[in-house]
Amino acid sequence: MSEERRLQVLRAIVQDYVSTSEPVGSKALLDRHQLGVSAATVRNDMAVLEEEGLIAAPHTSAGRVPTDAGYRVFVDRLSQVKPMSHAEKSAIREFLEQSLDLDDVVDRTARLLASLTQQVAVMQYPSLSRSSVRHVELVALAPQRLMVVLIVSSGRVEQRVLEVSEDLLTPEGEGLVADLRTRLNAEVAGHLLAEATQGLADLAEAFPQRDRETVRLVVQALTDAMAEQREERVVLAGTANLARTGADGLTLAPVLEALEQHVVLLRLLSTVDADASNAVAVRIGAENPYEGLHTTSMITTSYGTGAVAGLGVLGPTRMDYPSTMAAVRAVARYVSEILDQ
């Protein structure tokens, strides 16, 4: 019972400190929370929590603030993540569904997450290397011009326009385009891009001699599109939110320096367990592997079928963890739904 009561006191200290940014004393706890114990008991519990390194006294203040270890215990003992309201969920869905293309989806998501959490939002672009083929489309633009369209699970669309020797607008040409489209999708749809081209090497041999050059051009265009290397990218939003947290022990210079190094952010976004449904990773203070982020917390999750990329928020350790975790999880879910459409 005493351990559970001390966790209740710790939870109250975290909630009050996040809300007020002021060190929390025993009198304030008794005034604001129905703890059901005496002031002496609360003081004793706070003394034990301080001995365990879960709270600390800043300077000579009579109040206490949570430590990184205290935040960690608080997060680990959350019985549930604070649910978002129906209105909030509807607003998220409506805002994201207005996206025009993948770039707009990423931009809107980052801005939305920064607005919801009042933290810095970080979103990784969907990676081609972890995406699978959704569909291949062939469109005859002119008698001897063919557009090859590769649609991948991340929502990215790649297009190539080819000049061919055959007339694609004749009945024979239309038949070739339809047959080739069917065979291509049978070979590559549903496969990871890194694996999808393996069954295309001998595809031309399945067609009549007159069609093989066209088939080879299409296969080469698809192979190039799937193999094309892209630099991993992240998008940031809400960096200005850091300015209002200067009093929270956040050292701005190293944090801003870390935010400029996208490789650091990509590493942090890539460690969520993709197999764990709705997994949200919380790194607090020194748990962040980059020293410049030791005064921050980062809440991240993955999105997209097969967890093609990550998103999350970064802010001071004094943050509303339940609400922020809920926002990150909800936004990731809606982004995944939009990209899967």
mmCIF file of C-alpha atoms in Angstrom:
data_model
loop_
_atom_site.group_PDB
_atom_site.id
_atom_site.type_symbol
_atom_site.label_atom_id
_atom_site.label_comp_id
_atom_site.label_asym_id
_atom_site.label_seq_id
_atom_site.Cartn_x
_atom_site.Cartn_y
_atom_site.Cartn_z
ATOM 1 C CA MET A 1 0.000 0.000 0.000
ATOM 2 C CA SER A 2 2.804 2.461 0.902
ATOM 3 C CA GLU A 3 4.473 1.932 -2.497
ATOM 4 C CA GLU A 4 1.213 2.515 -4.326
ATOM 5 C CA ARG A 5 0.619 5.652 -2.257
ATOM 6 C CA ARG A 6 4.094 6.965 -3.075
ATOM 7 C CA LEU A 7 3.402 6.383 -6.772
ATOM 8 C CA GLN A 8 0.208 8.372 -6.327
ATOM 9 C CA VAL A 9 2.217 11.188 -4.759
ATOM 10 C CA LEU A 10 4.756 11.021 -7.600
ATOM 11 C CA ARG A 11 1.940 11.130 -10.166
ATOM 12 C CA ALA A 12 0.487 14.203 -8.456
ATOM 13 C CA ILE A 13 3.885 15.934 -8.389
ATOM 14 C CA VAL A 14 4.413 15.262 -12.096
ATOM 15 C CA GLN A 15 0.944 16.505 -13.018
ATOM 16 C CA ASP A 16 1.266 19.682 -10.945
ATOM 17 C CA TYR A 17 4.773 20.476 -12.151
ATOM 18 C CA VAL A 18 3.803 19.958 -15.797
ATOM 19 C CA SER A 19 0.790 22.212 -15.268
ATOM 20 C CA THR A 20 2.423 25.033 -13.298
ATOM 21 C CA SER A 21 6.188 24.724 -13.944
ATOM 22 C CA GLU A 22 6.612 25.507 -10.231
ATOM 23 C CA PRO A 23 8.242 23.171 -7.678
ATOM 24 C CA VAL A 24 5.561 21.266 -5.785
ATOM 25 C CA GLY A 25 5.321 21.225 -1.990
ATOM 26 C CA SER A 26 3.377 18.927 0.336
ATOM 27 C CA LYS A 27 0.782 21.616 1.140
ATOM 28 C CA ALA A 28 0.035 22.157 -2.565
ATOM 29 C CA LEU A 29 -0.392 18.410 -3.050
ATOM 30 C CA LEU A 30 -2.894 18.197 -0.225
ATOM 31 C CA ASP A 31 -4.792 21.241 -1.517
ATOM 32 C CA ARG A 32 -5.033 20.018 -5.114
ATOM 33 C CA HIS A 33 -5.371 16.262 -4.746
ATOM 34 C CA GLN A 34 -7.504 13.931 -2.682
ATOM 35 C CA LEU A 35 -4.653 11.847 -1.305
ATOM 36 C CA GLY A 36 -6.513 10.775 1.821
ATOM 37 C CA VAL A 37 -3.462 11.014 4.117
ATOM 38 C CA SER A 38 -1.944 13.529 6.500
ATOM 39 C CA ALA A 39 0.602 16.216 5.643
ATOM 40 C CA ALA A 40 3.229 14.291 7.622
ATOM 41 C CA THR A 41 2.619 11.163 5.535
ATOM 42 C CA VAL A 42 2.942 13.137 2.301
ATOM 43 C CA ARG A 43 6.221 14.667 3.530
ATOM 44 C CA ASN A 44 7.533 11.213 4.422
ATOM 45 C CA ASP A 45 6.537 9.863 1.009
ATOM 46 C CA MET A 46 8.257 12.792 -0.693
ATOM 47 C CA ALA A 47 11.397 12.107 1.347
ATOM 48 C CA VAL A 48 11.414 8.477 0.186
ATOM 49 C CA LEU A 49 10.836 9.530 -3.437
ATOM 50 C CA GLU A 50 13.766 11.935 -3.133
ATOM 51 C CA GLU A 51 16.004 9.218 -1.692
ATOM 52 C CA GLU A 52 15.060 6.998 -4.642
ATOM 53 C CA GLY A 53 16.067 9.756 -7.062
ATOM 54 C CA LEU A 54 12.552 10.255 -8.446
ATOM 55 C CA ILE A 55 12.140 13.864 -7.299
ATOM 56 C CA ALA A 56 14.643 16.575 -6.376
ATOM 57 C CA ALA A 57 14.780 20.013 -4.791
ATOM 58 C CA PRO A 58 15.849 22.733 -7.239
ATOM 59 C CA HIS A 59 18.190 25.163 -5.485
ATOM 60 C CA THR A 60 16.868 25.926 -1.991
ATOM 61 C CA SER A 61 13.182 25.622 -2.862
ATOM 62 C CA ALA A 62 10.899 23.883 -0.382
ATOM 63 C CA GLY A 63 9.112 22.258 -3.292
ATOM 64 C CA ARG A 64 10.205 19.306 -5.393
ATOM 65 C CA VAL A 65 10.336 18.606 -9.141
ATOM 66 C CA PRO A 66 10.414 15.264 -10.958
ATOM 67 C CA THR A 67 13.740 13.925 -12.155
ATOM 68 C CA ASP A 68 14.244 12.065 -15.428
ATOM 69 C CA ALA A 69 13.910 8.844 -13.434
ATOM 70 C CA GLY A 70 10.676 10.124 -11.917
ATOM 71 C CA TYR A 71 9.241 10.903 -15.336
ATOM 72 C CA ARG A 72 10.268 7.431 -16.471
ATOM 73 C CA VAL A 73 8.415 5.745 -13.596
ATOM 74 C CA PHE A 74 5.402 7.973 -14.274
ATOM 75 C CA VAL A 75 5.332 7.043 -17.987
ATOM 76 C CA ASP A 76 5.911 3.343 -17.342
ATOM 77 C CA ARG A 77 3.067 3.253 -14.803
ATOM 78 C CA LEU A 78 0.509 4.989 -16.998
ATOM 79 C CA SER A 79 -2.520 2.753 -16.893
ATOM 80 C CA GLN A 80 -3.808 4.258 -20.118
ATOM 81 C CA VAL A 81 -2.940 7.001 -22.547
ATOM 82 C CA LYS A 82 -5.332 9.914 -22.278
ATOM 83 C CA PRO A 83 -7.862 9.382 -25.101
ATOM 84 C CA MET A 84 -8.512 12.158 -27.593
ATOM 85 C CA SER A 85 -12.028 13.503 -27.901
ATOM 86 C CA HIS A 86 -14.263 12.657 -30.862
ATOM 87 C CA ALA A 87 -14.034 16.284 -32.008
ATOM 88 C CA GLU A 88 -10.236 16.204 -31.915
ATOM 89 C CA LYS A 89 -10.111 12.959 -33.896
ATOM 90 C CA SER A 90 -12.556 14.306 -36.489
ATOM 91 C CA ALA A 91 -10.501 17.486 -36.866
ATOM 92 C CA ILE A 92 -7.308 15.472 -37.405
ATOM 93 C CA ARG A 93 -8.918 13.267 -40.023
ATOM 94 C CA GLU A 94 -10.520 16.177 -41.872
ATOM 95 C CA PHE A 95 -7.311 18.230 -41.934
ATOM 96 C CA LEU A 96 -5.163 15.375 -43.217
ATOM 97 C CA GLU A 97 -7.721 14.202 -45.802
ATOM 98 C CA GLN A 98 -7.389 17.574 -47.544
ATOM 99 C CA SER A 99 -3.812 16.681 -48.542
ATOM 100 C CA LEU A 100 -3.107 16.871 -52.262
ATOM 101 C CA ASP A 101 -0.076 14.579 -52.491
ATOM 102 C CA LEU A 102 2.601 12.915 -50.385
ATOM 103 C CA ASP A 103 4.567 16.129 -49.828
ATOM 104 C CA ASP A 104 1.392 17.811 -48.621
ATOM 105 C CA VAL A 105 0.594 14.860 -46.325
ATOM 106 C CA VAL A 106 4.019 15.125 -44.675
ATOM 107 C CA ASP A 107 3.856 18.903 -44.350
ATOM 108 C CA ARG A 108 0.329 18.903 -42.929
ATOM 109 C CA THR A 109 1.116 16.084 -40.507
ATOM 110 C CA ALA A 110 4.156 17.839 -39.063
ATOM 111 C CA ARG A 111 2.297 21.145 -38.662
ATOM 112 C CA LEU A 112 -0.715 19.417 -37.119
ATOM 113 C CA LEU A 113 1.375 17.479 -34.612
ATOM 114 C CA ALA A 114 3.262 20.613 -33.579
ATOM 115 C CA SER A 115 -0.038 22.452 -33.097
ATOM 116 C CA LEU A 116 -1.656 19.646 -31.082
ATOM 117 C CA THR A 117 1.279 19.143 -28.727
ATOM 118 C CA GLN A 118 2.911 22.605 -28.691
ATOM 119 C CA GLN A 119 6.236 20.794 -29.173
ATOM 120 C CA VAL A 120 8.622 20.330 -32.079
ATOM 121 C CA ALA A 121 7.164 17.803 -34.524
ATOM 122 C CA VAL A 122 9.488 15.516 -36.490
ATOM 123 C CA MET A 123 8.308 13.392 -39.418
ATOM 124 C CA GLN A 124 10.346 11.083 -41.591
ATOM 125 C CA TYR A 125 9.494 10.831 -45.271
ATOM 126 C CA PRO A 126 8.314 7.336 -46.234
ATOM 127 C CA SER A 127 11.311 5.306 -47.305
ATOM 128 C CA LEU A 128 11.257 3.605 -50.697
ATOM 129 C CA SER A 129 13.554 0.884 -49.395
ATOM 130 C CA ARG A 130 10.916 -0.213 -46.866
ATOM 131 C CA SER A 131 7.948 0.221 -49.175
ATOM 132 C CA SER A 132 6.198 -2.365 -51.298
ATOM 133 C CA VAL A 133 4.659 -2.134 -54.746
ATOM 134 C CA ARG A 134 0.948 -1.374 -54.669
ATOM 135 C CA HIS A 135 0.304 -1.202 -58.409
ATOM 136 C CA VAL A 136 1.930 -0.662 -61.802
ATOM 137 C CA GLU A 137 -0.027 1.254 -64.414
ATOM 138 C CA LEU A 138 0.765 1.642 -68.128
ATOM 139 C CA VAL A 139 -0.798 4.493 -70.108
ATOM 140 C CA ALA A 140 -0.382 5.018 -73.851
ATOM 141 C CA LEU A 141 0.008 8.785 -74.284
ATOM 142 C CA ALA A 142 0.558 8.677 -78.032
ATOM 143 C CA PRO A 143 1.062 5.999 -80.692
ATOM 144 C CA GLN A 144 4.708 5.545 -79.664
ATOM 145 C CA ARG A 145 4.810 7.093 -76.214
ATOM 146 C CA LEU A 146 4.100 5.088 -73.058
ATOM 147 C CA MET A 147 3.922 6.297 -69.469
ATOM 148 C CA VAL A 148 4.957 3.816 -66.778
ATOM 149 C CA VAL A 149 3.508 4.592 -63.322
ATOM 150 C CA LEU A 150 4.787 2.909 -60.157
ATOM 151 C CA ILE A 151 2.571 3.311 -57.079
ATOM 152 C CA VAL A 152 4.105 2.193 -53.779
ATOM 153 C CA SER A 153 2.624 1.538 -50.360
ATOM 154 C CA SER A 154 4.064 4.724 -48.885
ATOM 155 C CA GLY A 155 1.889 6.800 -51.197
ATOM 156 C CA ARG A 156 4.788 7.797 -53.433
ATOM 157 C CA VAL A 157 4.152 7.730 -57.186
ATOM 158 C CA GLU A 158 6.975 7.366 -59.710
ATOM 159 C CA GLN A 159 6.461 8.071 -63.409
ATOM 160 C CA ARG A 160 8.576 7.378 -66.480
ATOM 161 C CA VAL A 161 7.695 8.278 -70.094
ATOM 162 C CA LEU A 162 9.157 6.003 -72.766
ATOM 163 C CA GLU A 163 9.509 6.270 -76.531
ATOM 164 C CA VAL A 164 8.781 2.894 -78.161
ATOM 165 C CA SER A 165 8.866 1.648 -81.726
ATOM 166 C CA GLU A 166 5.409 0.042 -81.781
ATOM 167 C CA ASP A 167 2.080 1.786 -82.354
ATOM 168 C CA LEU A 168 0.333 1.404 -79.020
ATOM 169 C CA LEU A 169 -2.998 2.771 -80.186
ATOM 170 C CA THR A 170 -3.733 -0.073 -82.599
ATOM 171 C CA PRO A 171 -5.725 -3.075 -81.363
ATOM 172 C CA GLU A 172 -2.475 -5.058 -81.201
ATOM 173 C CA GLY A 173 -0.739 -2.261 -79.261
ATOM 174 C CA GLU A 174 -3.624 -1.942 -76.820
ATOM 175 C CA GLY A 175 -3.539 -5.696 -76.292
ATOM 176 C CA LEU A 176 0.191 -5.563 -75.546
ATOM 177 C CA VAL A 177 -0.265 -2.777 -72.999
ATOM 178 C CA ALA A 178 -3.097 -4.629 -71.242
ATOM 179 C CA ASP A 179 -1.229 -7.953 -71.206
ATOM 180 C CA LEU A 180 2.004 -6.374 -69.998
ATOM 181 C CA ARG A 181 0.169 -4.471 -67.240
ATOM 182 C CA THR A 182 -1.407 -7.710 -65.987
ATOM 183 C CA ARG A 183 1.863 -9.646 -66.034
ATOM 184 C CA LEU A 184 3.823 -6.877 -64.326
ATOM 185 C CA ASN A 185 1.355 -6.597 -61.454
ATOM 186 C CA ALA A 186 1.290 -10.375 -61.070
ATOM 187 C CA GLU A 187 5.072 -10.317 -60.637
ATOM 188 C CA VAL A 188 5.646 -7.264 -58.440
ATOM 189 C CA ALA A 189 2.464 -6.195 -56.594
ATOM 190 C CA GLY A 190 2.776 -6.714 -52.859
ATOM 191 C CA HIS A 191 6.555 -7.226 -52.921
ATOM 192 C CA LEU A 192 9.148 -4.977 -51.301
ATOM 193 C CA LEU A 193 10.882 -2.777 -53.839
ATOM 194 C CA ALA A 194 14.209 -4.446 -53.113
ATOM 195 C CA GLU A 195 12.711 -7.814 -54.102
ATOM 196 C CA ALA A 196 10.139 -6.857 -56.730
ATOM 197 C CA THR A 197 12.468 -6.753 -59.729
ATOM 198 C CA GLN A 198 13.720 -10.316 -59.268
ATOM 199 C CA GLY A 199 10.918 -11.815 -61.351
ATOM 200 C CA LEU A 200 11.229 -9.325 -64.215
ATOM 201 C CA ALA A 201 14.550 -10.354 -65.733
ATOM 202 C CA ASP A 202 13.083 -12.934 -68.136
ATOM 203 C CA LEU A 203 9.664 -11.358 -68.616
ATOM 204 C CA ALA A 204 10.381 -10.238 -72.182
ATOM 205 C CA GLU A 205 10.889 -13.856 -73.255
ATOM 206 C CA ALA A 206 7.220 -14.562 -72.538
ATOM 207 C CA PHE A 207 6.161 -12.152 -75.319
ATOM 208 C CA PRO A 208 6.341 -12.441 -79.120
ATOM 209 C CA GLN A 209 9.596 -11.314 -80.713
ATOM 210 C CA ARG A 210 8.061 -8.077 -82.058
ATOM 211 C CA ASP A 211 7.042 -6.954 -78.538
ATOM 212 C CA ARG A 212 10.178 -7.818 -76.626
ATOM 213 C CA GLU A 213 12.010 -4.524 -77.087
ATOM 214 C CA THR A 214 9.036 -2.599 -75.691
ATOM 215 C CA VAL A 215 8.772 -5.001 -72.743
ATOM 216 C CA ARG A 216 12.491 -4.629 -72.016
ATOM 217 C CA LEU A 217 12.178 -0.821 -72.009
ATOM 218 C CA VAL A 218 9.288 -0.984 -69.560
ATOM 219 C CA VAL A 219 11.084 -3.457 -67.293
ATOM 220 C CA GLN A 220 14.196 -1.270 -67.307
ATOM 221 C CA ALA A 221 12.163 1.821 -66.427
ATOM 222 C CA LEU A 222 10.512 0.000 -63.517
ATOM 223 C CA THR A 223 13.819 -1.400 -62.324
ATOM 224 C CA ASP A 224 15.367 2.070 -62.343
ATOM 225 C CA ALA A 225 12.405 3.527 -60.449
ATOM 226 C CA MET A 226 12.555 0.840 -57.779
ATOM 227 C CA ALA A 227 16.313 0.959 -57.371
ATOM 228 C CA GLU A 228 16.645 4.738 -57.352
ATOM 229 C CA GLN A 229 18.303 5.800 -54.131
ATOM 230 C CA ARG A 230 16.842 8.706 -52.191
ATOM 231 C CA GLU A 231 18.363 10.440 -49.234
ATOM 232 C CA GLU A 232 16.316 9.842 -46.122
ATOM 233 C CA ARG A 233 14.583 13.078 -45.164
ATOM 234 C CA VAL A 234 12.814 14.481 -42.163
ATOM 235 C CA VAL A 235 10.496 17.454 -41.879
ATOM 236 C CA LEU A 236 10.327 19.659 -38.782
ATOM 237 C CA ALA A 237 7.539 21.931 -37.575
ATOM 238 C CA GLY A 238 7.025 24.001 -34.445
ATOM 239 C CA THR A 239 10.669 24.748 -33.698
ATOM 240 C CA ALA A 240 9.524 28.118 -32.342
ATOM 241 C CA ASN A 241 7.749 26.219 -29.557
ATOM 242 C CA LEU A 242 11.164 25.703 -27.974
ATOM 243 C CA ALA A 243 11.378 29.428 -27.227
ATOM 244 C CA ARG A 244 8.608 29.286 -24.646
ATOM 245 C CA THR A 245 10.289 26.431 -22.744
ATOM 246 C CA GLY A 246 13.559 28.178 -21.955
ATOM 247 C CA ALA A 247 12.697 28.219 -18.261
ATOM 248 C CA ASP A 248 12.327 24.451 -18.121
ATOM 249 C CA GLY A 249 16.030 23.699 -17.980
ATOM 250 C CA LEU A 250 16.129 23.262 -21.750
ATOM 251 C CA THR A 251 19.467 24.294 -23.226
ATOM 252 C CA LEU A 252 18.456 25.639 -26.615
ATOM 253 C CA ALA A 253 21.782 25.777 -28.488
ATOM 254 C CA PRO A 254 22.628 22.038 -28.415
ATOM 255 C CA VAL A 255 18.984 21.119 -29.044
ATOM 256 C CA LEU A 256 18.805 23.324 -32.135
ATOM 257 C CA GLU A 257 22.134 21.914 -33.304
ATOM 258 C CA ALA A 258 20.776 18.370 -32.958
ATOM 259 C CA LEU A 259 17.621 19.281 -34.862
ATOM 260 C CA GLU A 260 19.770 20.466 -37.761
ATOM 261 C CA GLN A 261 21.467 17.061 -37.965
ATOM 262 C CA HIS A 262 18.823 14.967 -39.674
ATOM 263 C CA VAL A 263 20.878 11.806 -39.299
ATOM 264 C CA VAL A 264 20.422 12.108 -35.515
ATOM 265 C CA LEU A 265 16.665 12.460 -35.863
ATOM 266 C CA LEU A 266 16.455 9.580 -38.341
ATOM 267 C CA ARG A 267 18.272 7.319 -35.897
ATOM 268 C CA LEU A 268 15.854 8.247 -33.123
ATOM 269 C CA LEU A 269 12.835 7.689 -35.377
ATOM 270 C CA SER A 270 14.006 4.296 -36.576
ATOM 271 C CA THR A 271 14.064 2.419 -33.281
ATOM 272 C CA VAL A 272 10.336 1.935 -32.643
ATOM 273 C CA ASP A 273 9.295 -1.712 -32.613
ATOM 274 C CA ALA A 274 7.493 -2.068 -35.943
ATOM 275 C CA ASP A 275 5.899 -5.328 -34.815
ATOM 276 C CA ALA A 276 4.230 -3.795 -31.781
ATOM 277 C CA SER A 277 0.803 -2.431 -32.679
ATOM 278 C CA ASN A 278 0.460 1.269 -31.852
ATOM 279 C CA ALA A 279 3.853 1.189 -30.114
ATOM 280 C CA VAL A 280 4.940 4.579 -28.781
ATOM 281 C CA ALA A 281 8.542 5.015 -27.653
ATOM 282 C CA VAL A 282 9.326 7.586 -24.963
ATOM 283 C CA ARG A 283 12.918 8.693 -24.388
ATOM 284 C CA ILE A 284 13.483 10.947 -21.403
ATOM 285 C CA GLY A 285 16.542 13.102 -20.824
ATOM 286 C CA ALA A 286 19.770 11.110 -20.874
ATOM 287 C CA GLU A 287 17.956 8.142 -22.439
ATOM 288 C CA ASN A 288 18.411 10.038 -25.702
ATOM 289 C CA PRO A 289 21.682 8.773 -27.197
ATOM 290 C CA TYR A 290 22.676 12.233 -28.448
ATOM 291 C CA GLU A 291 24.104 14.432 -25.681
ATOM 292 C CA GLY A 292 22.603 17.584 -27.121
ATOM 293 C CA LEU A 293 19.130 16.215 -26.408
ATOM 294 C CA HIS A 294 19.719 15.273 -22.752
ATOM 295 C CA THR A 295 17.444 18.093 -21.572
ATOM 296 C CA THR A 296 14.582 16.906 -23.774
ATOM 297 C CA SER A 297 12.110 14.077 -24.134
ATOM 298 C CA MET A 298 11.155 12.523 -27.450
ATOM 299 C CA ILE A 299 7.948 10.597 -28.135
ATOM 300 C CA THR A 300 7.928 8.635 -31.395
ATOM 301 C CA THR A 301 6.021 5.960 -33.253
ATOM 302 C CA SER A 302 5.938 4.429 -36.717
ATOM 303 C CA TYR A 303 3.334 4.867 -39.430
ATOM 304 C CA GLY A 304 2.347 3.213 -42.685
ATOM 305 C CA THR A 305 1.797 -0.431 -43.556
ATOM 306 C CA GLY A 306 4.921 -2.273 -42.467
ATOM 307 C CA ALA A 307 6.093 0.786 -40.492
ATOM 308 C CA VAL A 308 7.678 2.520 -43.470
ATOM 309 C CA ALA A 309 8.763 5.565 -41.461
ATOM 310 C CA GLY A 310 8.519 7.338 -38.120
ATOM 311 C CA LEU A 311 7.081 10.492 -36.631
ATOM 312 C CA GLY A 312 7.036 12.092 -33.216
ATOM 313 C CA VAL A 313 7.613 15.160 -31.098
ATOM 314 C CA LEU A 314 10.509 16.571 -29.134
ATOM 315 C CA GLY A 315 10.244 18.961 -26.205
ATOM 316 C CA PRO A 316 11.351 19.589 -22.616
ATOM 317 C CA THR A 317 11.156 16.760 -20.111
ATOM 318 C CA ARG A 318 8.395 18.776 -18.441
ATOM 319 C CA MET A 319 5.672 17.820 -20.897
ATOM 320 C CA ASP A 320 2.178 16.389 -20.719
ATOM 321 C CA TYR A 321 3.143 12.794 -21.519
ATOM 322 C CA PRO A 322 -0.337 11.195 -21.630
ATOM 323 C CA SER A 323 -1.791 13.814 -23.997
ATOM 324 C CA THR A 324 1.319 13.964 -26.165
ATOM 325 C CA MET A 325 1.493 10.185 -26.500
ATOM 326 C CA ALA A 326 -2.186 10.130 -27.472
ATOM 327 C CA ALA A 327 -1.663 12.824 -30.121
ATOM 328 C CA VAL A 328 1.361 11.060 -31.638
ATOM 329 C CA ARG A 329 -0.476 7.740 -31.758
ATOM 330 C CA ALA A 330 -3.671 9.217 -33.249
ATOM 331 C CA VAL A 331 -1.902 11.225 -35.943
ATOM 332 C CA ALA A 332 0.188 8.200 -36.961
ATOM 333 C CA ARG A 333 -2.953 6.103 -37.281
ATOM 334 C CA TYR A 334 -4.729 8.614 -39.530
ATOM 335 C CA VAL A 335 -1.641 9.159 -41.702
ATOM 336 C CA SER A 336 -1.389 5.393 -42.182
ATOM 337 C CA GLU A 337 -5.044 5.225 -43.225
ATOM 338 C CA ILE A 338 -4.594 8.018 -45.769
ATOM 339 C CA LEU A 339 -1.485 6.465 -47.297
ATOM 340 C CA ASP A 340 -3.189 3.075 -47.528
ATOM 341 C CA GLN A 341 -6.139 4.447 -49.491
#
